[in-house]
XYZ file of C-alpha atoms in Angstrom:
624
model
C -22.789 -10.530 -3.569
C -18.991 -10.818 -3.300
C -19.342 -12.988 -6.860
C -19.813 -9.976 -9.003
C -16.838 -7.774 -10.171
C -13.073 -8.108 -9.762
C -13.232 -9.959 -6.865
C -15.042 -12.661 -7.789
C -12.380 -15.143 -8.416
C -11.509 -14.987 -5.023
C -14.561 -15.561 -2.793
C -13.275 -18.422 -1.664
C -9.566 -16.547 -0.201
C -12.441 -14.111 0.937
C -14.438 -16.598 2.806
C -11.524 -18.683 4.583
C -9.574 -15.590 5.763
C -12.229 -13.606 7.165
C -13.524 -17.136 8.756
C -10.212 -16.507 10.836
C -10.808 -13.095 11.890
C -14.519 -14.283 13.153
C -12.899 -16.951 15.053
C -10.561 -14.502 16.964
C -13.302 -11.889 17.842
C -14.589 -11.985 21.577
C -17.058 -14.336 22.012
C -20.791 -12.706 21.669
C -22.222 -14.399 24.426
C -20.067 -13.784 27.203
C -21.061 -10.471 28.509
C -18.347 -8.424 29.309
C -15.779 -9.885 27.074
C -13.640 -7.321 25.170
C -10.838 -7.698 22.941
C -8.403 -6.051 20.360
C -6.711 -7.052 17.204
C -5.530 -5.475 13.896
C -5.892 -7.527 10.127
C -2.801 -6.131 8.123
C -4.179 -6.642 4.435
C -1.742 -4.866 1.559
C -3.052 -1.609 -0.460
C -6.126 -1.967 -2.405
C -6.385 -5.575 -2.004
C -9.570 -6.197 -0.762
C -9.594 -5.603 2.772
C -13.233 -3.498 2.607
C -14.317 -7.240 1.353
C -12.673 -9.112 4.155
C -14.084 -6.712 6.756
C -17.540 -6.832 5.271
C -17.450 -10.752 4.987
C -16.318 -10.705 8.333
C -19.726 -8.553 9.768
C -21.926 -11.034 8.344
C -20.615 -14.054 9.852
C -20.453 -12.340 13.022
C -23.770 -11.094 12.390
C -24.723 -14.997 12.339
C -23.016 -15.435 15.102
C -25.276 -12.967 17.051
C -23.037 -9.501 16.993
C -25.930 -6.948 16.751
C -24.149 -3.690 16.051
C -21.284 -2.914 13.551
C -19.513 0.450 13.385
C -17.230 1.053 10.424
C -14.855 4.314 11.279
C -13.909 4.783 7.597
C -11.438 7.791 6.578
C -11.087 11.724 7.362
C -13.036 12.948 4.027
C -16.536 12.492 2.892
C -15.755 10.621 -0.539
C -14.146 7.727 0.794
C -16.555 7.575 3.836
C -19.322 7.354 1.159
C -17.379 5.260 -0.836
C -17.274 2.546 2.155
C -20.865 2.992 2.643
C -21.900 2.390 -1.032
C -19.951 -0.897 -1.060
C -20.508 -2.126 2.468
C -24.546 -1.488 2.347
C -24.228 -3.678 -1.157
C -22.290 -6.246 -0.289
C -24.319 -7.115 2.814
C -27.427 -6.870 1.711
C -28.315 -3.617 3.762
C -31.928 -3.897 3.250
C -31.928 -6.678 5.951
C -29.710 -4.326 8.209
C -31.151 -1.205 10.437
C -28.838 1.458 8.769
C -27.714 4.549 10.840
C -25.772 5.980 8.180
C -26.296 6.604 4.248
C -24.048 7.704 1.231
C -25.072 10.687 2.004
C -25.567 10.880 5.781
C -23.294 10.690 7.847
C -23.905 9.902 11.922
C -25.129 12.413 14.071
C -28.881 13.467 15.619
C -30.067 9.556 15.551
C -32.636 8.402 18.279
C -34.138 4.926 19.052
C -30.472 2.912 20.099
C -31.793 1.019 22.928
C -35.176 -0.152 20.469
C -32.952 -1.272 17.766
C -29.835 -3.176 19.773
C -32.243 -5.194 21.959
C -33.537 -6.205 18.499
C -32.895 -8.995 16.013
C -31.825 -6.683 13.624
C -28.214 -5.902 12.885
C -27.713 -2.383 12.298
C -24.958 -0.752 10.648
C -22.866 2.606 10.958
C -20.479 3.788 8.679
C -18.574 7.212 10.653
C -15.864 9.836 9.269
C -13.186 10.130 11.723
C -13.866 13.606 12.423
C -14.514 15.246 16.034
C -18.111 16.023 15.530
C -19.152 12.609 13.997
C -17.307 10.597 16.995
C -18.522 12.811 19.315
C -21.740 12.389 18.388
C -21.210 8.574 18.270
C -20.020 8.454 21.602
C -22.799 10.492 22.985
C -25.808 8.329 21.233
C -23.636 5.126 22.594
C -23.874 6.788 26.499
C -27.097 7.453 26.327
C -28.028 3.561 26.087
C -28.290 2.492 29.186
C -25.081 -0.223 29.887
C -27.458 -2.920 30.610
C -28.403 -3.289 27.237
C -24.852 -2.563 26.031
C -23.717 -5.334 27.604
C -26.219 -7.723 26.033
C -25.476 -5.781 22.830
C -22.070 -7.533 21.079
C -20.654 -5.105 19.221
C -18.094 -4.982 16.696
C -16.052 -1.422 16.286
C -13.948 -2.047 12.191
C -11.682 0.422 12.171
C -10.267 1.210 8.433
C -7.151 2.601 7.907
C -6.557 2.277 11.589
C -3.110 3.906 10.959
C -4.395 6.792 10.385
C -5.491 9.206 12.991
C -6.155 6.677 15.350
C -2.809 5.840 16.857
C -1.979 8.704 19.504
C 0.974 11.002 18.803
C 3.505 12.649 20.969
C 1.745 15.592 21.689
C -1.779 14.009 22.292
C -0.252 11.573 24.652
C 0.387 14.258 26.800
C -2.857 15.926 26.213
C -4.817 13.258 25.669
C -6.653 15.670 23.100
C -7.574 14.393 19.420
C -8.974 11.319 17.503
C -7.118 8.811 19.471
C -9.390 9.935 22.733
C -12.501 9.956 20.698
C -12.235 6.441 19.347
C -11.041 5.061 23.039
C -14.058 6.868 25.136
C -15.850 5.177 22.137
C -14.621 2.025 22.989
C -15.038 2.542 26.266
C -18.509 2.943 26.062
C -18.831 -0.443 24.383
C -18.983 -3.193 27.136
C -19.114 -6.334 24.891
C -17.363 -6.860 21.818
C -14.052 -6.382 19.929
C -11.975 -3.375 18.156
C -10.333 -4.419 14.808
C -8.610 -2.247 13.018
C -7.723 -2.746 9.554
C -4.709 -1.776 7.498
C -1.544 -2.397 4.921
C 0.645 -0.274 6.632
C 0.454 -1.103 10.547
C 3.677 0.436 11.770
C 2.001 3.510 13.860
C -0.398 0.604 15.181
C 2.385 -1.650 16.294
C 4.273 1.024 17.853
C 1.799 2.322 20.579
C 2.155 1.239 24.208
C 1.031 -2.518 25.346
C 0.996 -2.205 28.428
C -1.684 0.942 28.554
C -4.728 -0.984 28.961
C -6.455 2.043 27.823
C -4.837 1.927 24.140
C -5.551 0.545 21.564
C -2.869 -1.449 21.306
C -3.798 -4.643 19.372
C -3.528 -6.872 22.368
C -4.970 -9.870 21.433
C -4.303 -11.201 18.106
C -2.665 -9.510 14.902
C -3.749 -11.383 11.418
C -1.917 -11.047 8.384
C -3.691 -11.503 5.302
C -2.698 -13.613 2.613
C -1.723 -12.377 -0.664
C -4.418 -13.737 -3.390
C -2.550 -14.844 -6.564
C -4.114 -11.992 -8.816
C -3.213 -9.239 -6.613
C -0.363 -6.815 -7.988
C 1.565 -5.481 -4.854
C 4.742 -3.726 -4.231
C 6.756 -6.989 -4.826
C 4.554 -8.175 -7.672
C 5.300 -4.854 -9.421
C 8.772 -3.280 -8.478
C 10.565 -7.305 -7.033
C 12.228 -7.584 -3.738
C 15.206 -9.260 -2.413
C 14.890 -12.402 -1.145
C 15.418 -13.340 2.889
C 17.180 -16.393 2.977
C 18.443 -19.119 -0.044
C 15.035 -20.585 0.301
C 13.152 -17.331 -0.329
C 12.649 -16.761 -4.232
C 10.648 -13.322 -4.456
C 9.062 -11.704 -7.471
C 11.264 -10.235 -9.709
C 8.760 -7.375 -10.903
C 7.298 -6.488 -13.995
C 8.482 -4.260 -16.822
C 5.458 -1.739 -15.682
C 7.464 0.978 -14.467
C 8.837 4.565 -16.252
C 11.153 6.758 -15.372
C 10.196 10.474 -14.755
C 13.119 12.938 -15.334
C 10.956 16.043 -16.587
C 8.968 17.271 -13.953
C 10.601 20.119 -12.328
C 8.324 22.208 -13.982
C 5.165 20.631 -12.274
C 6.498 21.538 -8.654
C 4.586 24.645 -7.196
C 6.064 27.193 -5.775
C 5.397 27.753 -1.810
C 4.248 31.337 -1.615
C 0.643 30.876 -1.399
C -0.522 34.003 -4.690
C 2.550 31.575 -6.575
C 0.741 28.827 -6.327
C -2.720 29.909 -7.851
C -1.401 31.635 -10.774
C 1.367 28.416 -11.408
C 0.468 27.068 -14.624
C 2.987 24.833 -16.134
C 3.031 23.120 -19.615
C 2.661 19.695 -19.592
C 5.794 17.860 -19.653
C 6.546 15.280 -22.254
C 6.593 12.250 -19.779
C 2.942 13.384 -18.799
C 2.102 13.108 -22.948
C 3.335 9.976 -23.164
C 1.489 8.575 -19.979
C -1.721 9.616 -21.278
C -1.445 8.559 -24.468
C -0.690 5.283 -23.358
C -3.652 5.249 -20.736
C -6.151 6.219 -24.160
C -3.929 3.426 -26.296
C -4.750 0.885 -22.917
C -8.330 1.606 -22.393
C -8.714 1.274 -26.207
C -7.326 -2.143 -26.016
C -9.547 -3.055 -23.460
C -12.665 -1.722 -25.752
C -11.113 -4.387 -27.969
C -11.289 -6.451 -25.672
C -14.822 -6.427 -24.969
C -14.461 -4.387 -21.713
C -16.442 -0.990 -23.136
C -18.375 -1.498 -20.086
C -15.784 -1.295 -17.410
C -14.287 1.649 -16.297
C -10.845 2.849 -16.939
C -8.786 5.361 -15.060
C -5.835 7.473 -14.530
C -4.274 9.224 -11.611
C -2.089 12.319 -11.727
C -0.373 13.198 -8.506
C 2.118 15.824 -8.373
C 1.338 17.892 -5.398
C -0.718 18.300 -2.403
C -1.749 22.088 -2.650
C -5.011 22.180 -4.577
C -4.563 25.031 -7.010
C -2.367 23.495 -9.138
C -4.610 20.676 -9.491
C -7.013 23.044 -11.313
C -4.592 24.019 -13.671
C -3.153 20.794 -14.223
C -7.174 19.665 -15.371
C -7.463 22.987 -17.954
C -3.887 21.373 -19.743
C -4.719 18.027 -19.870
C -8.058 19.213 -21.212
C -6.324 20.914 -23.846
C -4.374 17.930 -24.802
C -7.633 15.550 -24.779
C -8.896 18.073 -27.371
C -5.570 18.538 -29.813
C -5.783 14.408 -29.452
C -9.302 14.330 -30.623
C -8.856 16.923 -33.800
C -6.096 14.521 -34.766
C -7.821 11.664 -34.801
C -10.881 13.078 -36.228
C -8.129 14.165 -38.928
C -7.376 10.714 -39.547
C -3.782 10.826 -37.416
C -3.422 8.205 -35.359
C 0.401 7.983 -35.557
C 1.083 9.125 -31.527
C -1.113 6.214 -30.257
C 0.505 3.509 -33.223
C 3.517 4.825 -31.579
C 2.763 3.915 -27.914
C 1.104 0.700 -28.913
C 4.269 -0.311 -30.652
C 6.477 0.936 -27.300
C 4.415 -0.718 -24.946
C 2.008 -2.860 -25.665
C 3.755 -6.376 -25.858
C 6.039 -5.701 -22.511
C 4.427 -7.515 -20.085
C 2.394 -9.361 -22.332
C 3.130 -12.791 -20.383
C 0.939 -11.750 -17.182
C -2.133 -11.306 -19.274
C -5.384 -13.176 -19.188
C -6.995 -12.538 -22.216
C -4.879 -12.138 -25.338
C -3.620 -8.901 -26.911
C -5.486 -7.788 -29.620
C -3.599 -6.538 -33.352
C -3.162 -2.650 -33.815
C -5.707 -2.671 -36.272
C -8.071 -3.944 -34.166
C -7.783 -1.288 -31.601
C -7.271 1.886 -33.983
C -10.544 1.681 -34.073
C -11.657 2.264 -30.636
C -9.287 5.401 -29.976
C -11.610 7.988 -31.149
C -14.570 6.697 -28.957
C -11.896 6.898 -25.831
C -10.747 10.384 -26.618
C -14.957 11.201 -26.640
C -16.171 10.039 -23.249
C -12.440 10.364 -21.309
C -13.021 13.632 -18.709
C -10.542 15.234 -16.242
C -11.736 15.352 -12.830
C -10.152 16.947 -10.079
C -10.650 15.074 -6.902
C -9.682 17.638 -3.683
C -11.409 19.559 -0.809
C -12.201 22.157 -3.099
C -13.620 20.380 -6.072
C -17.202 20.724 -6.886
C -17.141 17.889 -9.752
C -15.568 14.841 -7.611
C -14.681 11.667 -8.600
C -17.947 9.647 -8.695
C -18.219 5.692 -10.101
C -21.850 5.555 -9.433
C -23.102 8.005 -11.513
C -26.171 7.690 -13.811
C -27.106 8.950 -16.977
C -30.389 11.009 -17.863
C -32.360 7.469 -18.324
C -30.981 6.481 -15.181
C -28.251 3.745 -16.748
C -24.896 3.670 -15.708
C -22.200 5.761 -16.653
C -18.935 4.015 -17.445
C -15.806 6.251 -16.742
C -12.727 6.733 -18.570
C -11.321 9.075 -16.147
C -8.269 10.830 -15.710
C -8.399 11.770 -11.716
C -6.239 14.897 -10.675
C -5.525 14.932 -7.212
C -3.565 15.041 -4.175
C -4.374 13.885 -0.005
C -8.008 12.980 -1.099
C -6.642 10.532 -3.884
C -3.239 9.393 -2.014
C -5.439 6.889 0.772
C -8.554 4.363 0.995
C -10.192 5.554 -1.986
C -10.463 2.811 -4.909
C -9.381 4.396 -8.548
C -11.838 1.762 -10.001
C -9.807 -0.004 -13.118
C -6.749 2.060 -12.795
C -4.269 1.419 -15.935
C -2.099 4.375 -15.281
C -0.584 6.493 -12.459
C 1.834 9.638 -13.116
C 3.171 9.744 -9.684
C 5.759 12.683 -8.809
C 4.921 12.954 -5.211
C 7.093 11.240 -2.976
C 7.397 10.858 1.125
C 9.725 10.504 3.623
C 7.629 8.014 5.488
C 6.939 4.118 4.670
C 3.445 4.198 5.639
C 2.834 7.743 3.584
C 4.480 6.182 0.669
C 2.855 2.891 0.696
C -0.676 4.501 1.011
C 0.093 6.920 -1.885
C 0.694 3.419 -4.212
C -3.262 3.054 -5.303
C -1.842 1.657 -8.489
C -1.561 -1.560 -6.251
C -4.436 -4.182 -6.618
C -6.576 -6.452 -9.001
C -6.331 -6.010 -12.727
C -9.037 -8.213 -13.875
C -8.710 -9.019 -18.255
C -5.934 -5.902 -18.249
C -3.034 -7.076 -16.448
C -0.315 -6.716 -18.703
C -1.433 -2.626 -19.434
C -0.293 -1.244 -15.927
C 1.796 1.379 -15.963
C 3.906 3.703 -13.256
C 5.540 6.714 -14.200
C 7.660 7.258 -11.050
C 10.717 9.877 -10.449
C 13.976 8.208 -10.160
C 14.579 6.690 -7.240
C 11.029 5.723 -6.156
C 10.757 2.672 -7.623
C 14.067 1.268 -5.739
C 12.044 2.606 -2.153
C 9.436 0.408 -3.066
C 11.331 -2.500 -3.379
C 12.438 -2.130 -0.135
C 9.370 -1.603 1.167
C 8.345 -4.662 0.256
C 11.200 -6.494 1.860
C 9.951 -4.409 5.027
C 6.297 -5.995 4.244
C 7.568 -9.552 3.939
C 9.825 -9.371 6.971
C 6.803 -7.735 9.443
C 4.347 -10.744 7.978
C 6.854 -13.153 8.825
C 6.904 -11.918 12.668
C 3.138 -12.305 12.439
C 2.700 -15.392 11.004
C 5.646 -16.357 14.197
C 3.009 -14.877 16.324
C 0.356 -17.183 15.394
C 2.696 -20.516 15.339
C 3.702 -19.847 18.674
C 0.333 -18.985 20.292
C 1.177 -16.195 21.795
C -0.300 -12.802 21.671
C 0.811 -9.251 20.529
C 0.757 -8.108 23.937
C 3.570 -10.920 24.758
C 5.797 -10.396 21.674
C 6.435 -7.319 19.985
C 7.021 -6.966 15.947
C 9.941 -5.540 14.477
C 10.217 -3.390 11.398
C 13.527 -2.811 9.447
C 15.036 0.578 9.565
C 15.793 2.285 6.038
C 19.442 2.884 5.773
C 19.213 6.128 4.492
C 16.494 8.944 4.221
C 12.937 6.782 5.159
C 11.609 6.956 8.517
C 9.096 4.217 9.533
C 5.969 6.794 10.171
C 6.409 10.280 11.526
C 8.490 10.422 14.793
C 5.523 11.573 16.582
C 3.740 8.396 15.712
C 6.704 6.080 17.236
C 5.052 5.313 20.311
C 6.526 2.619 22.299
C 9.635 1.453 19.853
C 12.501 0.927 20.994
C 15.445 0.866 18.470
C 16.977 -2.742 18.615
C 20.026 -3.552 17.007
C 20.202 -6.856 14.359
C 22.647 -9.473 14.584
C 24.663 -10.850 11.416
C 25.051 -14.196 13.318
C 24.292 -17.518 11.418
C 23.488 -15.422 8.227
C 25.027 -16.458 5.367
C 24.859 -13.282 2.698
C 25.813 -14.103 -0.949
C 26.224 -11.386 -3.272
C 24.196 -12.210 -6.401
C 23.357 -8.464 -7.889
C 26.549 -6.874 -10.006
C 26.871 -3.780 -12.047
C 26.533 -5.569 -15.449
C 27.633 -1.922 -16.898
C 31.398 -2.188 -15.054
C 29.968 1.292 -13.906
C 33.679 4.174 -13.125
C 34.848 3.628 -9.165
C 34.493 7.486 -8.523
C 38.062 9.064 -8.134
C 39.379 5.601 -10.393
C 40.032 4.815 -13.594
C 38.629 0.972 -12.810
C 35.137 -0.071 -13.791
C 33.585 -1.616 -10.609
C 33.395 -5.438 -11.849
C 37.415 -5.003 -12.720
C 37.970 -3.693 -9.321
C 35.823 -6.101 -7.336
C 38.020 -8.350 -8.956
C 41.385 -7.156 -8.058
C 39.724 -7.071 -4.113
C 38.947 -10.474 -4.358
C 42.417 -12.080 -5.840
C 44.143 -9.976 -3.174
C 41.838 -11.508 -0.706
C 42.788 -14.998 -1.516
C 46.023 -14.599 -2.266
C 46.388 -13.425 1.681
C 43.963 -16.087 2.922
C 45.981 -18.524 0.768
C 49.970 -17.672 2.068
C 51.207 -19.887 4.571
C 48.020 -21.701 5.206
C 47.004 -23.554 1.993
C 44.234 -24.302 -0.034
C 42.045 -27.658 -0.200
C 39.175 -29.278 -2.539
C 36.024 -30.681 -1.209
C 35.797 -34.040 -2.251
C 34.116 -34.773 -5.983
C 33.012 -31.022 -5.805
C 34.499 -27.661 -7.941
C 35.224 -26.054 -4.229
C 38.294 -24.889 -2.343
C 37.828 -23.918 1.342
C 40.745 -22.065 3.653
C 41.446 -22.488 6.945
C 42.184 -20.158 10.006
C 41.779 -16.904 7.973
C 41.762 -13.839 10.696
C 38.780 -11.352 11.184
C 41.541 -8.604 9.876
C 41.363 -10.289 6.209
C 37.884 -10.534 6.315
C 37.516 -7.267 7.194
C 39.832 -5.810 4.722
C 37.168 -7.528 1.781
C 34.344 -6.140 2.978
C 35.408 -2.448 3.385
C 37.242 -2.482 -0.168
C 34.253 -4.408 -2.113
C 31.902 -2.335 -3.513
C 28.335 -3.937 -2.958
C 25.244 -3.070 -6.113
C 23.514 -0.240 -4.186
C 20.485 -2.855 -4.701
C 21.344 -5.254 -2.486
C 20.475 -3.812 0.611
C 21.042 -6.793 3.117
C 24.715 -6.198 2.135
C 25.609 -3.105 3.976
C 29.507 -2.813 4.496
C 29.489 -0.625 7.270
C 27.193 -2.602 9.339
C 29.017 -5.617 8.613
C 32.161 -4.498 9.149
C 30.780 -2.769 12.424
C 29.409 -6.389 13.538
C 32.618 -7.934 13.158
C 34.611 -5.880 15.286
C 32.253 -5.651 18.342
C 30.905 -9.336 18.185
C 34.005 -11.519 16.230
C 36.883 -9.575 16.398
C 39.065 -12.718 17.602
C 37.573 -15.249 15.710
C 39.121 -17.401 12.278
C 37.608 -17.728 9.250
C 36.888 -20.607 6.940
């Protein structure tokens, strides 16, 4: 069933990775046997398929009872359910739990586990639905438990799972339902699944009671069609053998959205009502201009959609919908009027950018004009929140009962920003911003598979944004690398922690009541050999100088050599364009570093650290 839709290209990276998970689950047979891991997928790149692939080979291999703890709101918990239930097949599986129900008030456990059939149960991470889990799980008499394998998936495990300061103390929230939950399970394993596994890393290892992943921590590959944080925005590289993505032309700069922030008195907020700013006209022009081209391209029949997130207070959502509204209908009277001009316009400004990445050729402006008036007519503004009545919905069905293909522009904030799939997403206008990694990682669902409309992408980001990402995927790369060290050394989480990379400036890892058990280490410049290979191509002012950076970097450097150079002397390396000096003191060195000034991008080149390295660790050492 994983053949159909945009994964199908990849049943194959589906089937061998979640092969690997199955092999590291406890063994079914062994009564008694309990273990803990975590899969670390990236955002919206499949990991709902891994986890299901993985339940039905370890429904082969005799697990009888799968639990799926999916989200804190109802939409993506029903979301998880819709897909899980088709992908398996769930007409062969005893289901608990519907789209529409969640657990709770169930009888006949004992009947069903000490039967062939695997059942299924799909449970909000809410008090009442884990209590209620719990409670149907004690009333099964441990006996038959411990015959019973079960597997407990945890998605977004990150989230509300991992204990916090004050709960630690307390041992009050989430965290206690989903271990007395565990507890209760007396063969099996816990997996929890997610991209951003710093909060899950950072718990205690040696509390036997956590849920700490003890056992085994699996990094999933990237697949080659998946568009990540690297793919889009480039990274650094870690070493000279390392050659990262670049990134892709896909993101805009936002520098006219003041007017979209809501004020914090509560009466403010309900009666803000901003005009829409011109970056927001130009983002949804180009999302009508995109999902035209994909009409053109013979894709009427998937859906197309657009996320708006500027805030997390709800009201403002609701007036944000009633403006964009408005502009949907001034679009339509134009067109209708025979104006097409705006969307010629964005076609001509974006269109051919990233034109290399795509898979099926761009069609002509001509043949697209066409299909911008049937856009404009089915696209609708929903606003996805707590308080919505009219929520986003990809399943829904006509009057005959067909399908309804969306061209959606979702409105949104905390509902939208986590788990939930923005099915064919070509544009985001993204104004929100975090001062966590994991926060601002989740709130990137423009991440993921854009099958036949991978060059129309597009990210309109405030300033500044798009360089955290990059580093956040640096911080990805480095934390898979520990993993995959994990697994070539054969040892286990519990013997061999993993580090994460502090920001340098204003990002914390994940909330400081999340840290846990880290412990700040400090990293060592030793053996590293750091090139500098970003420069301001602009020869950008030196503030409080009339030099341009590139003419002053310049000046630091000749000085530099001209004091290695006196009274030791210079000499080639044989047959090669290369001069090496001898004996040069840590002072000289030192000197460089604090008077170069570094591109702001190249992070791994931080002169304060450096310099700070080479007085505590080489302070009486020469330099070649």
């Amino acid at each position: 069933r994983l053949a159909s839709g945009a994964l199908r290209d990849g049943v194959e990276e589906i089937a061998e990775a979640s092969t690997e998970v199955v092999a590291h689950l406890g063994a079914p047979y062994v009564h008694n046997l309990k273990k803990r891991g975590l899969v670390v997928g990236y955002v919206q790149s499949g990991k709902t398929a891994n986890y299901t692939a993985v339940m039905a080979k370890a429904a082969d291999a005799s697990y009888r009872f799968f639990i799926v703890l999916s989200g804190l709101h109802n939409n993506l918990r029903r979301q998880t359910q819709i897909r899980v239930s088709k992908d398996l097949g769930a007409d062969a599986w005893h289901n608990w739990t519907t789209p529409d129900a969640d657990f709770g008030g169930v009888t006949g456990g004992a009947a069903i586990l000490t039967g062939n059939v695997p059942s299924l149960a799909v449970v909000k991470k809410t008090q009442k639905r884990l209590e209620s889990l719990r409670d149907w799980l004690k009333a099964i008499p441990p006996e038959i438990r411990e015959r019973t394998p079960i597997l407990l998936l945890d998605d977004e495990a990150d989230q509300a799972t991992p204990n916090t300061a004050t709960q630690r103390a307390q041992k009050r929230g989430i965290n206690k339902l989903v271990r007395e939950i565990w507890d209760e399970i007396k063969t099996g394993t816990y997996v929890g699944y997610t991209a951003t596994p710093f909060a899950n890393v950072f718990m205690d290892p040696a509390d036997e009671g956590e849920l700490y992943p003890a056992d085994f921590i699996i990094d999933l590959p990237r697949p080659d069609a998946y568009y990540g944080a690297e793919r889009v925005f480039g990274r650094e590289p870690l070493n000279d053998a390392d050659e990262p993505d670049p990134g892709l032309p896909m993101v805009r700069k936002i520098d006219d959205a003041d007017t979209l922030r809501p004020p914090s008195k509560r009466a403010d907020r309900i009666a803000f009502n901003p005009d829409l700013p011109e970056s927001l006209g130009a983002a949804i022009t180009w999302f009508i201009v995109a999902s035209a081209i994909r009409v053109a391209r013979g894709q009427a029949d998937e859906h197309s959609s657009m996320l708006v997130h500027t805030t997390h207070y709800v009201h403002p959502h609701f007036r944000m919908k009633e403006r964009i509204d408005e502009l949907l209908d001034e679009m339509g009277t134009q067109v209708r009027n025979g104006d097409t001009s705006r969307f010629a316009a964005s076609y001509a400004d974006e269109a051919h950018l990233v034109e290399g990445e795509a898979s099926v050729p761009l069609p002509r402006w001509t043949d697209v004009q066409p299909h911008v008036q049937r856009v404009l007519t089915r696209a609708r503004v929903v606003v996805d929140n707590g308080y919505a009545t009219d929520r986003l919905d990809y399943g829904r069905e006509d009057e005959d009962g067909h399908p309804v293909t969306e061209t959606v522009i979702a409105v949104g904030g905390g509902t939208l920003s986590r788990g939930l799939t923005l099915e064919g997403l070509v544009v985001s206008y993204f104004t929100r911003t975090s001062n966590t990694y994991d926060t601002l990682l989740q709130m990137g669902r423009w991440f993921g598979y854009r099958p036949g409309y991978e060059d129309l992408p597009r990210i309109w980001m405030q300033e500044g944004l798009d360089d955290d990402y990059k580093f956040l995927a640096l911080v990805e790369e480095e934390i898979r690398q520990d993993m995959r060290h994990l697994e070539r050394m054969k040892v286990t989480p519990r013997q061999f922690g993993i580090r994460v990379r502090a920001h340098p400036g204003r990002l914390a890892i994940v909330a400081r009541n999340k840290m846990g058990a880290a412990s700040q280490v400090r990293v060592t410049y030793s053996g590293q050999r750091l090139q500098t290979f970003i420069f301001d191509e602009a020869n950008s002012p030196v503030p409080g100088s009339v030099d341009g950076t590139l003419d002053r970097n310049l000046s630091v450097v000749r000085t530099f050599l001209e004091v290695c150079w006196e009274g030791r002397g210079i000499t080639r390396i044989k047959g090669k364009a290369r001069w090496i000096v001898r004996g040069v003191p840590t002072e000289s060195v030192l000197s460089l570093i604090r008077s170069y000034q570094f591109h702001a991008e190249q992070t791994t080149m931080r002169a304060d650290d450096m310099a700070g390295w080479l007085e505590q660790s080489a302070a009486d050492r020469l330099w070649n």
